[in-house]
Coordinates of C-alpha atoms in Angstrom, one line a residue:
Chain A
N229 CA 20.6 6.4 96.3
A230 CA 20.5 9.9 94.9
G231 CA 23.4 9.6 92.4
V232 CA 24.2 13.0 90.9
T233 CA 22.0 15.9 92.0
Q234 CA 21.9 19.3 90.3
T235 CA 20.3 22.5 91.6
P236 CA 18.4 24.4 90.4
K237 CA 16.4 22.6 87.7
F238 CA 15.4 25.8 86.0
Q239 CA 16.7 29.4 86.1
V240 CA 16.1 32.6 84.3
L241 CA 18.8 35.3 84.6
K242 CA 19.1 38.8 83.2
T243 CA 22.2 39.7 81.2
G244 CA 25.0 40.6 83.6
Q245 CA 23.6 38.7 86.6
S246 CA 25.7 36.1 88.3
M247 CA 24.8 32.7 89.6
T248 CA 26.2 29.3 90.7
L249 CA 25.0 25.9 89.6
Q250 CA 25.4 23.3 92.2
C251 CA 26.3 19.6 91.7
A252 CA 26.7 16.9 94.3
Q253 CA 27.3 13.2 94.0
D254 CA 27.1 10.5 96.7
M255 CA 28.9 7.7 94.9
N256 CA 32.4 8.6 96.2
H257 CA 33.5 9.3 92.6
N258 CA 36.8 11.0 92.0
S259 CA 36.1 12.8 88.7
M260 CA 33.4 15.3 88.1
Y261 CA 32.4 17.3 84.9
W262 CA 30.3 20.2 83.7
Y263 CA 28.8 20.2 80.2
R264 CA 26.5 22.4 78.2
Q265 CA 24.0 20.9 75.7
D266 CA 22.9 23.0 72.8
P267 CA 20.9 21.9 69.7
G268 CA 23.2 20.6 67.0
M269 CA 26.3 21.0 69.2
G270 CA 26.0 18.0 71.4
L271 CA 27.5 18.0 74.8
R272 CA 30.5 20.3 75.1
L273 CA 32.8 20.1 78.1
I274 CA 33.2 23.3 80.1
Y275 CA 35.4 22.2 83.0
Y276 CA 36.3 19.0 84.7
S277 CA 37.9 17.9 88.0
A278 CA 39.9 14.7 87.8
S279 CA 40.1 14.6 91.6
E280 CA 39.5 16.7 94.7
G281 CA 41.7 19.8 94.5
T282 CA 42.2 19.8 90.8
T283 CA 40.3 21.4 87.9
D284 CA 41.0 21.7 84.2
K285 CA 39.5 23.6 81.3
G286 CA 37.4 21.8 78.7
E287 CA 36.4 22.9 75.2
V288 CA 34.3 26.0 76.2
P289 CA 35.5 27.4 79.5
N290 CA 35.2 31.1 78.7
G291 CA 32.7 32.9 80.9
Y292 CA 32.7 30.2 83.5
N293 CA 34.5 29.3 86.7
V294 CA 34.4 26.2 88.8
S295 CA 35.1 25.1 92.4
R296 CA 35.7 21.5 93.6
L297 CA 34.6 22.2 97.1
N298 CA 35.2 18.7 98.3
K299 CA 35.0 15.2 96.9
R300 CA 31.2 15.4 96.7
E301 CA 30.6 18.8 95.3
F302 CA 31.5 20.6 92.1
S303 CA 30.0 24.0 91.4
L304 CA 29.9 26.1 88.2
R305 CA 29.7 29.9 88.4
L306 CA 28.6 32.4 85.8
E307 CA 30.1 35.7 86.9
S308 CA 28.3 37.9 84.3
A309 CA 25.7 35.9 82.4
A310 CA 25.3 36.5 78.6
P311 CA 22.5 35.3 76.3
S312 CA 25.0 33.0 74.6
Q313 CA 25.1 31.1 77.9
T314 CA 21.5 30.1 77.5
S315 CA 21.7 26.3 77.5
V316 CA 21.0 23.1 79.4
Y317 CA 23.8 22.3 81.8
F318 CA 24.7 18.8 82.9
C319 CA 26.9 17.7 85.7
A320 CA 28.5 14.2 85.7
S321 CA 30.8 12.1 87.8
R322 CA 32.7 8.8 87.6
L323 CA 34.9 6.8 89.7
L324 CA 37.9 6.5 87.5
G325 CA 39.1 8.0 84.2
V326 CA 37.7 5.2 82.1
A327 CA 34.7 4.2 84.1
E328 CA 31.0 4.9 83.3
A329 CA 29.9 8.4 83.9
F330 CA 26.7 9.2 85.8
F331 CA 24.7 12.3 84.9
G332 CA 22.5 14.7 86.7
Q333 CA 19.1 15.6 85.5
G334 CA 20.3 18.9 84.0
T335 CA 19.7 22.6 84.7
R336 CA 17.9 24.6 82.0
L337 CA 19.3 28.2 82.1
T338 CA 17.8 31.1 80.1
V339 CA 19.6 34.4 80.0
V340 CA 17.5 37.3 78.8
Chain B
A11 CA 43.6 17.5 71.3
Q12 CA 40.8 15.0 71.3
R13 CA 37.8 15.3 69.2
V14 CA 34.7 13.2 68.5
T15 CA 32.7 13.6 65.3
Q16 CA 29.2 12.3 64.6
P17 CA 28.4 13.2 61.0
E18 CA 24.7 12.5 61.1
K19 CA 22.4 14.7 63.2
L20 CA 19.3 12.7 62.4
L21 CA 18.7 9.1 61.4
S22 CA 15.2 8.0 60.5
V23 CA 14.5 4.3 59.9
F24 CA 11.6 1.9 59.9
K25 CA 11.1 -0.7 62.6
G26 CA 13.0 -3.9 61.8
A27 CA 15.5 -2.1 59.5
P28 CA 19.2 -2.0 60.4
V29 CA 20.6 1.2 61.9
E30 CA 24.2 2.4 62.0
L31 CA 25.4 5.5 63.8
K32 CA 28.8 6.8 62.7
C33 CA 31.5 8.0 65.1
N34 CA 35.0 9.1 64.2
Y35 CA 37.6 10.3 66.7
S36 CA 40.8 12.1 66.8
Y37 CA 43.3 11.3 69.6
S38 CA 47.0 10.8 69.7
G39 CA 47.0 8.0 72.3
S40 CA 45.0 4.9 72.9
P41 CA 41.4 6.0 73.5
E42 CA 38.7 4.6 75.6
L43 CA 35.4 4.9 73.6
F44 CA 31.8 4.8 74.8
W45 CA 28.3 5.2 73.5
Y46 CA 25.8 7.0 75.7
V47 CA 22.0 7.3 75.1
Q48 CA 19.4 9.8 76.2
Y49 CA 15.8 8.6 76.0
S50 CA 13.0 11.2 76.2
R51 CA 12.8 12.8 79.7
Q52 CA 15.5 10.5 81.1
R53 CA 19.1 11.1 82.1
L54 CA 22.0 10.5 79.8
Q55 CA 23.2 6.9 80.5
L56 CA 25.9 4.6 79.3
L57 CA 24.9 2.2 76.5
L58 CA 28.2 0.4 75.9
R59 CA 32.0 0.8 76.0
H60 CA 34.5 -0.6 73.6
I61 CA 36.6 -2.2 76.3
S62 CA 33.7 -4.5 77.3
R63 CA 33.1 -5.9 73.8
E64 CA 29.5 -6.6 74.8
S65 CA 26.1 -6.3 73.1
I66 CA 23.6 -4.2 74.9
K67 CA 19.9 -4.0 73.8
G68 CA 21.1 -5.6 70.5
F69 CA 23.6 -2.8 69.8
T70 CA 27.3 -3.5 69.1
A71 CA 30.2 -1.2 68.4
D72 CA 33.6 -2.1 67.0
L73 CA 36.7 0.1 67.5
N74 CA 38.6 0.4 64.3
K75 CA 41.9 2.1 65.1
G76 CA 43.0 2.3 61.5
E77 CA 39.9 4.3 60.5
T78 CA 39.7 5.9 63.9
S79 CA 36.0 5.0 64.1
F80 CA 33.6 3.5 66.6
H81 CA 30.4 3.0 64.8
L82 CA 27.2 1.8 66.6
K83 CA 25.1 -0.8 64.9
K84 CA 21.8 -2.7 65.4
P85 CA 20.5 -5.2 62.9
F86 CA 16.8 -4.7 63.6
A87 CA 15.7 -1.4 65.0
Q88 CA 12.8 -1.2 67.5
E89 CA 10.6 1.8 68.2
E90 CA 12.0 2.0 71.8
D91 CA 15.4 2.7 70.3
S92 CA 14.2 6.2 69.4
A93 CA 16.6 8.5 71.4
M94 CA 19.6 10.7 71.2
Y95 CA 22.9 8.9 70.9
Y96 CA 26.3 10.3 71.8
C97 CA 29.7 8.9 71.1
A98 CA 32.3 9.8 73.8
L99 CA 36.1 9.5 74.3
S100 CA 38.2 9.3 77.4
G101 CA 41.6 10.8 77.0
G102 CA 44.1 13.1 78.6
A103 CA 46.0 12.2 81.8
A104 CA 44.7 8.9 83.2
G105 CA 41.8 9.1 80.7
N106 CA 40.1 11.7 82.9
K107 CA 39.0 14.1 80.1
L108 CA 35.6 12.9 78.7
T109 CA 34.5 14.5 75.5
F110 CA 31.4 13.9 73.5
G111 CA 30.4 14.2 69.9
G112 CA 27.5 16.3 68.5
G113 CA 25.0 13.5 68.9
T114 CA 22.7 11.7 66.5
R115 CA 18.9 11.6 67.0
V116 CA 17.5 8.3 66.0
L117 CA 13.8 8.0 65.0
V118 CA 12.4 4.6 64.5
K119 CA 9.1 4.7 62.6
P120 CA 6.4 1.9 62.9

């Protein structure tokens, strides 16, 4: 049982480049989330999708876009990467709003 | 708006000593609160949730609505408790919005 899978695990981008972080879950969960983890800042919510077909902004959505492609997949896109977006990105999913969330292994992104 | 605050970034205790991690929240409705833990080189995982009122690995947490707090406690810390701990709150429509605090790193010294 794979759980939540993120790709890629590591990525280096040049300022201004674009990329998409992929996330897929095989647990038939309704809600999916994207977070960034920075030292001293904890986990900050970028975007979330309560169910297939819906997305909502979190605390730090600027510079990002998301797509809930289907129930399984929730992608995060950086259109024009900036050094301030250097971070570790985590995807998570859960069945219901108040259930346990399951996390991916993270994507370490460096923007130079 | 919902907010979770963990005032301590680092807690260093000796093995066998009590440990308490503070969590305060701001939310206008009835929150669902959680503690998540991230051990070295492992994924973030659920430790406990307030609705279950359970003790996991010797940890307990009590929701105090008057003080808007959900502090995590363990009477006797063990070296394997060294990890990063996050307090989290489910809010918004149907509790779908899950936000986390800044995290507290716990170091248990032998």
